[in-house]
Amino acid sequence: MSGAPEVALMALFAALAVAVALAFVRVVRGPSLPDRVVAFDLIAAVGVAICGLAAVAFERAVFLDVAMLLALISFVGTVAFARYLEWRGR
């Protein structure tokens, strides 16, 4: 791949890297636990997007399997945190 598609892929990778960096700042600064969990969830969602973009860039379908697994783990983690908040509220 060369030319405009390659430039577009690199721009998308850069934009996703910036999104991860900003989410990491939210993880570090907080201010509350739910804010940090949402930031971790955003990092996982961006990770899924990076895996999908890598599947297109490298023309390998295995990255889509990794993306699905990461999305599933992120979903289970979010549900577990919601259950924890529900339990803590009682």
Short mmCIF file of the N, C-alpha and C atoms (twelve columns), coordinates in Angstrom:
data_MODEL
# 
_entry.id   MODEL 
# 
loop_
_atom_site.group_PDB 
_atom_site.id 
_atom_site.type_symbol 
_atom_site.label_atom_id 
_atom_site.label_alt_id 
_atom_site.label_comp_id 
_atom_site.label_asym_id 
_atom_site.label_seq_id 
_atom_site.Cartn_x 
_atom_site.Cartn_y 
_atom_site.Cartn_z 
_atom_site.pdbx_PDB_model_num 
ATOM 1   N N  . MET A 1  0.850   -1.171  0.000  1 
ATOM 2   C CA . MET A 1  0.000   0.000   0.000  1 
ATOM 3   C C  . MET A 1  0.898   1.237   0.000  1 
ATOM 4   N N  . SER A 2  0.555   2.192   -0.802 1 
ATOM 5   C CA . SER A 2  1.345   3.416   -0.830 1 
ATOM 6   C C  . SER A 2  0.440   4.578   -1.222 1 
ATOM 7   N N  . GLY A 3  0.929   5.749   -0.990 1 
ATOM 8   C CA . GLY A 3  0.182   6.939   -1.375 1 
ATOM 9   C C  . GLY A 3  -0.792  7.395   -0.317 1 
ATOM 10  N N  . ALA A 4  -1.948  7.831   -0.768 1 
ATOM 11  C CA . ALA A 4  -2.952  8.418   0.113  1 
ATOM 12  C C  . ALA A 4  -3.483  7.451   1.167  1 
ATOM 13  N N  . PRO A 5  -3.765  6.170   0.838  1 
ATOM 14  C CA . PRO A 5  -4.250  5.268   1.893  1 
ATOM 15  C C  . PRO A 5  -3.237  5.083   3.030  1 
ATOM 16  N N  . GLU A 6  -1.965  5.032   2.679  1 
ATOM 17  C CA . GLU A 6  -0.938  4.875   3.715  1 
ATOM 18  C C  . GLU A 6  -0.880  6.099   4.620  1 
ATOM 19  N N  . VAL A 7  -0.991  7.272   4.033  1 
ATOM 20  C CA . VAL A 7  -0.987  8.509   4.817  1 
ATOM 21  C C  . VAL A 7  -2.216  8.554   5.730  1 
ATOM 22  N N  . ALA A 8  -3.352  8.142   5.211  1 
ATOM 23  C CA . ALA A 8  -4.577  8.137   6.015  1 
ATOM 24  C C  . ALA A 8  -4.461  7.164   7.181  1 
ATOM 25  N N  . LEU A 9  -3.896  5.991   6.942  1 
ATOM 26  C CA . LEU A 9  -3.715  5.025   8.027  1 
ATOM 27  C C  . LEU A 9  -2.784  5.561   9.102  1 
ATOM 28  N N  . MET A 10 -1.692  6.194   8.692  1 
ATOM 29  C CA . MET A 10 -0.759  6.754   9.675  1 
ATOM 30  C C  . MET A 10 -1.417  7.888   10.469 1 
ATOM 31  N N  . ALA A 11 -2.238  8.694   9.801  1 
ATOM 32  C CA . ALA A 11 -2.947  9.769   10.501 1 
ATOM 33  C C  . ALA A 11 -3.936  9.190   11.507 1 
ATOM 34  N N  . LEU A 12 -4.614  8.105   11.130 1 
ATOM 35  C CA . LEU A 12 -5.548  7.474   12.057 1 
ATOM 36  C C  . LEU A 12 -4.820  6.859   13.251 1 
ATOM 37  N N  . PHE A 13 -3.695  6.200   13.003 1 
ATOM 38  C CA . PHE A 13 -2.910  5.660   14.110 1 
ATOM 39  C C  . PHE A 13 -2.470  6.781   15.058 1 
ATOM 40  N N  . ALA A 14 -2.053  7.920   14.500 1 
ATOM 41  C CA . ALA A 14 -1.629  9.054   15.328 1 
ATOM 42  C C  . ALA A 14 -2.797  9.606   16.148 1 
ATOM 43  N N  . ALA A 15 -3.964  9.721   15.526 1 
ATOM 44  C CA . ALA A 15 -5.134  10.229  16.245 1 
ATOM 45  C C  . ALA A 15 -5.524  9.285   17.382 1 
ATOM 46  N N  . LEU A 16 -5.455  7.986   17.138 1 
ATOM 47  C CA . LEU A 16 -5.775  7.029   18.198 1 
ATOM 48  C C  . LEU A 16 -4.737  7.063   19.313 1 
ATOM 49  N N  . ALA A 17 -3.486  7.302   18.965 1 
ATOM 50  C CA . ALA A 17 -2.445  7.430   19.993 1 
ATOM 51  C C  . ALA A 17 -2.701  8.650   20.876 1 
ATOM 52  N N  . VAL A 18 -3.137  9.734   20.269 1 
ATOM 53  C CA . VAL A 18 -3.479  10.937  21.047 1 
ATOM 54  C C  . VAL A 18 -4.668  10.645  21.964 1 
ATOM 55  N N  . ALA A 19 -5.649  9.913   21.471 1 
ATOM 56  C CA . ALA A 19 -6.812  9.565   22.293 1 
ATOM 57  C C  . ALA A 19 -6.401  8.724   23.498 1 
ATOM 58  N N  . VAL A 20 -5.485  7.779   23.284 1 
ATOM 59  C CA . VAL A 20 -5.006  6.965   24.409 1 
ATOM 60  C C  . VAL A 20 -4.254  7.832   25.410 1 
ATOM 61  N N  . ALA A 21 -3.434  8.746   24.923 1 
ATOM 62  C CA . ALA A 21 -2.677  9.624   25.821 1 
ATOM 63  C C  . ALA A 21 -3.612  10.486  26.668 1 
ATOM 64  N N  . LEU A 22 -4.641  11.048  26.046 1 
ATOM 65  C CA . LEU A 22 -5.589  11.877  26.798 1 
ATOM 66  C C  . LEU A 22 -6.377  11.055  27.808 1 
ATOM 67  N N  . ALA A 23 -6.761  9.845   27.426 1 
ATOM 68  C CA . ALA A 23 -7.473  8.979   28.367 1 
ATOM 69  C C  . ALA A 23 -6.566  8.587   29.526 1 
ATOM 70  N N  . PHE A 24 -5.286  8.360   29.235 1 
ATOM 71  C CA . PHE A 24 -4.351  8.023   30.312 1 
ATOM 72  C C  . PHE A 24 -4.211  9.175   31.301 1 
ATOM 73  N N  . VAL A 25 -4.254  10.398  30.807 1 
ATOM 74  C CA . VAL A 25 -4.222  11.563  31.704 1 
ATOM 75  C C  . VAL A 25 -5.432  11.527  32.629 1 
ATOM 76  N N  . ARG A 26 -6.599  11.152  32.106 1 
ATOM 77  C CA . ARG A 26 -7.807  11.068  32.939 1 
ATOM 78  C C  . ARG A 26 -7.679  9.952   33.960 1 
ATOM 79  N N  . VAL A 27 -7.017  8.862   33.590 1 
ATOM 80  C CA . VAL A 27 -6.806  7.766   34.545 1 
ATOM 81  C C  . VAL A 27 -5.936  8.255   35.697 1 
ATOM 82  N N  . VAL A 28 -4.904  8.993   35.393 1 
ATOM 83  C CA . VAL A 28 -3.973  9.448   36.428 1 
ATOM 84  C C  . VAL A 28 -4.586  10.536  37.297 1 
ATOM 85  N N  . ARG A 29 -5.277  11.500  36.683 1 
ATOM 86  C CA . ARG A 29 -5.776  12.659  37.423 1 
ATOM 87  C C  . ARG A 29 -7.118  12.423  38.098 1 
ATOM 88  N N  . GLY A 30 -7.879  11.460  37.650 1 
ATOM 89  C CA . GLY A 30 -9.161  11.148  38.301 1 
ATOM 90  C C  . GLY A 30 -10.274 12.061  37.882 1 
ATOM 91  N N  . PRO A 31 -10.974 12.677  38.732 1 
ATOM 92  C CA . PRO A 31 -10.835 12.785  40.181 1 
ATOM 93  C C  . PRO A 31 -11.509 11.658  40.959 1 
ATOM 94  N N  . SER A 32 -12.406 10.914  40.344 1 
ATOM 95  C CA . SER A 32 -13.110 9.874   41.089 1 
ATOM 96  C C  . SER A 32 -12.885 8.514   40.429 1 
ATOM 97  N N  . LEU A 33 -13.265 7.474   41.155 1 
ATOM 98  C CA . LEU A 33 -13.110 6.118   40.642 1 
ATOM 99  C C  . LEU A 33 -13.919 5.879   39.362 1 
ATOM 100 N N  . PRO A 34 -15.181 6.317   39.279 1 
ATOM 101 C CA . PRO A 34 -15.905 6.126   38.015 1 
ATOM 102 C C  . PRO A 34 -15.239 6.824   36.823 1 
ATOM 103 N N  . ASP A 35 -14.639 7.998   37.050 1 
ATOM 104 C CA . ASP A 35 -13.920 8.670   35.966 1 
ATOM 105 C C  . ASP A 35 -12.763 7.816   35.467 1 
ATOM 106 N N  . ARG A 36 -12.057 7.206   36.383 1 
ATOM 107 C CA . ARG A 36 -10.932 6.349   36.002 1 
ATOM 108 C C  . ARG A 36 -11.408 5.111   35.244 1 
ATOM 109 N N  . VAL A 37 -12.504 4.523   35.673 1 
ATOM 110 C CA . VAL A 37 -13.025 3.334   34.998 1 
ATOM 111 C C  . VAL A 37 -13.497 3.677   33.591 1 
ATOM 112 N N  . VAL A 38 -14.152 4.805   33.425 1 
ATOM 113 C CA . VAL A 38 -14.583 5.225   32.096 1 
ATOM 114 C C  . VAL A 38 -13.360 5.473   31.204 1 
ATOM 115 N N  . ALA A 39 -12.304 6.045   31.766 1 
ATOM 116 C CA . ALA A 39 -11.085 6.264   30.990 1 
ATOM 117 C C  . ALA A 39 -10.452 4.933   30.585 1 
ATOM 118 N N  . PHE A 40 -10.435 3.954   31.492 1 
ATOM 119 C CA . PHE A 40 -9.925  2.630   31.125 1 
ATOM 120 C C  . PHE A 40 -10.787 2.006   30.032 1 
ATOM 121 N N  . ASP A 41 -12.092 2.197   30.122 1 
ATOM 122 C CA . ASP A 41 -12.990 1.671   29.096 1 
ATOM 123 C C  . ASP A 41 -12.720 2.347   27.748 1 
ATOM 124 N N  . LEU A 42 -12.441 3.640   27.774 1 
ATOM 125 C CA . LEU A 42 -12.093 4.350   26.551 1 
ATOM 126 C C  . LEU A 42 -10.784 3.826   25.967 1 
ATOM 127 N N  . ILE A 43 -9.811  3.559   26.824 1 
ATOM 128 C CA . ILE A 43 -8.541  3.013   26.351 1 
ATOM 129 C C  . ILE A 43 -8.774  1.653   25.691 1 
ATOM 130 N N  . ALA A 44 -9.628  0.839   26.278 1 
ATOM 131 C CA . ALA A 44 -9.931  -0.463  25.680 1 
ATOM 132 C C  . ALA A 44 -10.645 -0.295  24.342 1 
ATOM 133 N N  . ALA A 45 -11.572 0.658   24.256 1 
ATOM 134 C CA . ALA A 45 -12.274 0.890   22.990 1 
ATOM 135 C C  . ALA A 45 -11.315 1.383   21.910 1 
ATOM 136 N N  . VAL A 46 -10.393 2.236   22.284 1 
ATOM 137 C CA . VAL A 46 -9.391  2.695   21.324 1 
ATOM 138 C C  . VAL A 46 -8.475  1.531   20.937 1 
ATOM 139 N N  . GLY A 47 -8.199  0.645   21.877 1 
ATOM 140 C CA . GLY A 47 -7.415  -0.543  21.558 1 
ATOM 141 C C  . GLY A 47 -8.114  -1.416  20.534 1 
ATOM 142 N N  . VAL A 48 -9.426  -1.541  20.658 1 
ATOM 143 C CA . VAL A 48 -10.207 -2.290  19.665 1 
ATOM 144 C C  . VAL A 48 -10.101 -1.606  18.299 1 
ATOM 145 N N  . ALA A 49 -10.188 -0.281  18.296 1 
ATOM 146 C CA . ALA A 49 -10.066 0.454   17.039 1 
ATOM 147 C C  . ALA A 49 -8.676  0.289   16.436 1 
ATOM 148 N N  . ILE A 50 -7.657  0.290   17.271 1 
ATOM 149 C CA . ILE A 50 -6.286  0.099   16.782 1 
ATOM 150 C C  . ILE A 50 -6.131  -1.300  16.180 1 
ATOM 151 N N  . CYS A 51 -6.712  -2.297  16.820 1 
ATOM 152 C CA . CYS A 51 -6.651  -3.655  16.273 1 
ATOM 153 C C  . CYS A 51 -7.366  -3.738  14.926 1 
ATOM 154 N N  . GLY A 52 -8.510  -3.099  14.814 1 
ATOM 155 C CA . GLY A 52 -9.225  -3.080  13.542 1 
ATOM 156 C C  . GLY A 52 -8.441  -2.360  12.459 1 
ATOM 157 N N  . LEU A 53 -7.814  -1.260  12.826 1 
ATOM 158 C CA . LEU A 53 -7.002  -0.517  11.874 1 
ATOM 159 C C  . LEU A 53 -5.768  -1.314  11.470 1 
ATOM 160 N N  . ALA A 54 -5.189  -2.041  12.410 1 
ATOM 161 C CA . ALA A 54 -4.037  -2.884  12.095 1 
ATOM 162 C C  . ALA A 54 -4.450  -4.020  11.157 1 
ATOM 163 N N  . ALA A 55 -5.654  -4.530  11.324 1 
ATOM 164 C CA . ALA A 55 -6.147  -5.578  10.421 1 
ATOM 165 C C  . ALA A 55 -6.226  -5.058  8.990  1 
ATOM 166 N N  . VAL A 56 -6.650  -3.819  8.844  1 
ATOM 167 C CA . VAL A 56 -6.720  -3.223  7.511  1 
ATOM 168 C C  . VAL A 56 -5.321  -2.905  6.992  1 
ATOM 169 N N  . ALA A 57 -4.477  -2.328  7.845  1 
ATOM 170 C CA . ALA A 57 -3.148  -1.891  7.415  1 
ATOM 171 C C  . ALA A 57 -2.263  -3.066  7.014  1 
ATOM 172 N N  . PHE A 58 -2.299  -4.134  7.791  1 
ATOM 173 C CA . PHE A 58 -1.413  -5.271  7.534  1 
ATOM 174 C C  . PHE A 58 -2.103  -6.416  6.793  1 
ATOM 175 N N  . GLU A 59 -3.391  -6.213  6.502  1 
ATOM 176 C CA . GLU A 59 -4.187  -7.212  5.782  1 
ATOM 177 C C  . GLU A 59 -4.133  -8.581  6.461  1 
ATOM 178 N N  . ARG A 60 -4.314  -8.582  7.775  1 
ATOM 179 C CA . ARG A 60 -4.326  -9.808  8.580  1 
ATOM 180 C C  . ARG A 60 -5.618  -9.848  9.390  1 
ATOM 181 N N  . ALA A 61 -6.385  -10.901 9.204  1 
ATOM 182 C CA . ALA A 61 -7.665  -11.024 9.906  1 
ATOM 183 C C  . ALA A 61 -7.493  -11.386 11.381 1 
ATOM 184 N N  . VAL A 62 -6.319  -11.845 11.770 1 
ATOM 185 C CA . VAL A 62 -6.110  -12.249 13.158 1 
ATOM 186 C C  . VAL A 62 -6.268  -11.060 14.115 1 
ATOM 187 N N  . PHE A 63 -6.009  -9.855  13.629 1 
ATOM 188 C CA . PHE A 63 -6.184  -8.679  14.479 1 
ATOM 189 C C  . PHE A 63 -7.657  -8.471  14.840 1 
ATOM 190 N N  . LEU A 64 -8.561  -8.921  13.996 1 
ATOM 191 C CA . LEU A 64 -9.988  -8.807  14.308 1 
ATOM 192 C C  . LEU A 64 -10.371 -9.741  15.450 1 
ATOM 193 N N  . ASP A 65 -9.735  -10.911 15.514 1 
ATOM 194 C CA . ASP A 65 -9.964  -11.809 16.647 1 
ATOM 195 C C  . ASP A 65 -9.481  -11.171 17.941 1 
ATOM 196 N N  . VAL A 66 -8.335  -10.532 17.888 1 
ATOM 197 C CA . VAL A 66 -7.799  -9.844  19.057 1 
ATOM 198 C C  . VAL A 66 -8.730  -8.706  19.474 1 
ATOM 199 N N  . ALA A 67 -9.260  -7.982  18.495 1 
ATOM 200 C CA . ALA A 67 -10.186 -6.880  18.793 1 
ATOM 201 C C  . ALA A 67 -11.445 -7.395  19.480 1 
ATOM 202 N N  . MET A 68 -11.983 -8.510  18.997 1 
ATOM 203 C CA . MET A 68 -13.187 -9.069  19.619 1 
ATOM 204 C C  . MET A 68 -12.902 -9.521  21.048 1 
ATOM 205 N N  . LEU A 69 -11.768 -10.137 21.271 1 
ATOM 206 C CA . LEU A 69 -11.411 -10.582 22.618 1 
ATOM 207 C C  . LEU A 69 -11.225 -9.393  23.563 1 
ATOM 208 N N  . LEU A 70 -10.560 -8.360  23.082 1 
ATOM 209 C CA . LEU A 70 -10.369 -7.162  23.902 1 
ATOM 210 C C  . LEU A 70 -11.703 -6.499  24.228 1 
ATOM 211 N N  . ALA A 71 -12.605 -6.436  23.263 1 
ATOM 212 C CA . ALA A 71 -13.927 -5.852  23.513 1 
ATOM 213 C C  . ALA A 71 -14.700 -6.665  24.539 1 
ATOM 214 N N  . LEU A 72 -14.615 -7.987  24.453 1 
ATOM 215 C CA . LEU A 72 -15.313 -8.847  25.406 1 
ATOM 216 C C  . LEU A 72 -14.759 -8.665  26.819 1 
ATOM 217 N N  . ILE A 73 -13.448 -8.637  26.950 1 
ATOM 218 C CA . ILE A 73 -12.833 -8.454  28.266 1 
ATOM 219 C C  . ILE A 73 -13.197 -7.085  28.837 1 
ATOM 220 N N  . SER A 74 -13.201 -6.066  28.004 1 
ATOM 221 C CA . SER A 74 -13.570 -4.723  28.452 1 
ATOM 222 C C  . SER A 74 -15.022 -4.683  28.919 1 
ATOM 223 N N  . PHE A 75 -15.905 -5.339  28.182 1 
ATOM 224 C CA . PHE A 75 -17.316 -5.372  28.564 1 
ATOM 225 C C  . PHE A 75 -17.500 -6.061  29.910 1 
ATOM 226 N N  . VAL A 76 -16.848 -7.196  30.086 1 
ATOM 227 C CA . VAL A 76 -16.971 -7.934  31.347 1 
ATOM 228 C C  . VAL A 76 -16.422 -7.098  32.503 1 
ATOM 229 N N  . GLY A 77 -15.328 -6.404  32.276 1 
ATOM 230 C CA . GLY A 77 -14.774 -5.544  33.315 1 
ATOM 231 C C  . GLY A 77 -15.709 -4.403  33.689 1 
ATOM 232 N N  . THR A 78 -16.348 -3.821  32.708 1 
ATOM 233 C CA . THR A 78 -17.291 -2.735  32.981 1 
ATOM 234 C C  . THR A 78 -18.504 -3.239  33.755 1 
ATOM 235 N N  . VAL A 79 -19.001 -4.400  33.387 1 
ATOM 236 C CA . VAL A 79 -20.129 -4.987  34.115 1 
ATOM 237 C C  . VAL A 79 -19.725 -5.310  35.546 1 
ATOM 238 N N  . ALA A 80 -18.522 -5.835  35.733 1 
ATOM 239 C CA . ALA A 80 -18.047 -6.139  37.086 1 
ATOM 240 C C  . ALA A 80 -17.941 -4.878  37.924 1 
ATOM 241 N N  . PHE A 81 -17.471 -3.791  37.339 1 
ATOM 242 C CA . PHE A 81 -17.385 -2.537  38.083 1 
ATOM 243 C C  . PHE A 81 -18.771 -2.019  38.438 1 
ATOM 244 N N  . ALA A 82 -19.721 -2.139  37.521 1 
ATOM 245 C CA . ALA A 82 -21.094 -1.704  37.810 1 
ATOM 246 C C  . ALA A 82 -21.684 -2.520  38.957 1 
ATOM 247 N N  . ARG A 83 -21.416 -3.824  38.951 1 
ATOM 248 C CA . ARG A 83 -21.891 -4.671  40.051 1 
ATOM 249 C C  . ARG A 83 -21.235 -4.256  41.376 1 
ATOM 250 N N  . TYR A 84 -19.960 -3.912  41.326 1 
ATOM 251 C CA . TYR A 84 -19.260 -3.460  42.528 1 
ATOM 252 C C  . TYR A 84 -19.887 -2.183  43.065 1 
ATOM 253 N N  . LEU A 85 -20.182 -1.234  42.180 1 
ATOM 254 C CA . LEU A 85 -20.811 0.006   42.633 1 
ATOM 255 C C  . LEU A 85 -22.191 -0.249  43.217 1 
ATOM 256 N N  . GLU A 86 -22.924 -1.183  42.616 1 
ATOM 257 C CA . GLU A 86 -24.235 -1.530  43.135 1 
ATOM 258 C C  . GLU A 86 -24.105 -2.176  44.527 1 
ATOM 259 N N  . TRP A 87 -23.135 -3.052  44.697 1 
ATOM 260 C CA . TRP A 87 -22.918 -3.714  45.979 1 
ATOM 261 C C  . TRP A 87 -22.458 -2.701  47.044 1 
ATOM 262 N N  . ARG A 88 -21.581 -1.774  46.643 1 
ATOM 263 C CA . ARG A 88 -21.065 -0.781  47.576 1 
ATOM 264 C C  . ARG A 88 -22.152 0.181   48.043 1 
ATOM 265 N N  . GLY A 89 -23.148 0.421   47.197 1 
ATOM 266 C CA . GLY A 89 -24.229 1.346   47.536 1 
ATOM 267 C C  . GLY A 89 -25.198 0.806   48.564 1 
ATOM 268 N N  . ARG A 90 -25.199 -0.512  48.791 1 
ATOM 269 C CA . ARG A 90 -26.132 -1.106  49.742 1 
ATOM 270 C C  . ARG A 90 -25.683 -0.961  51.158 1 
# 
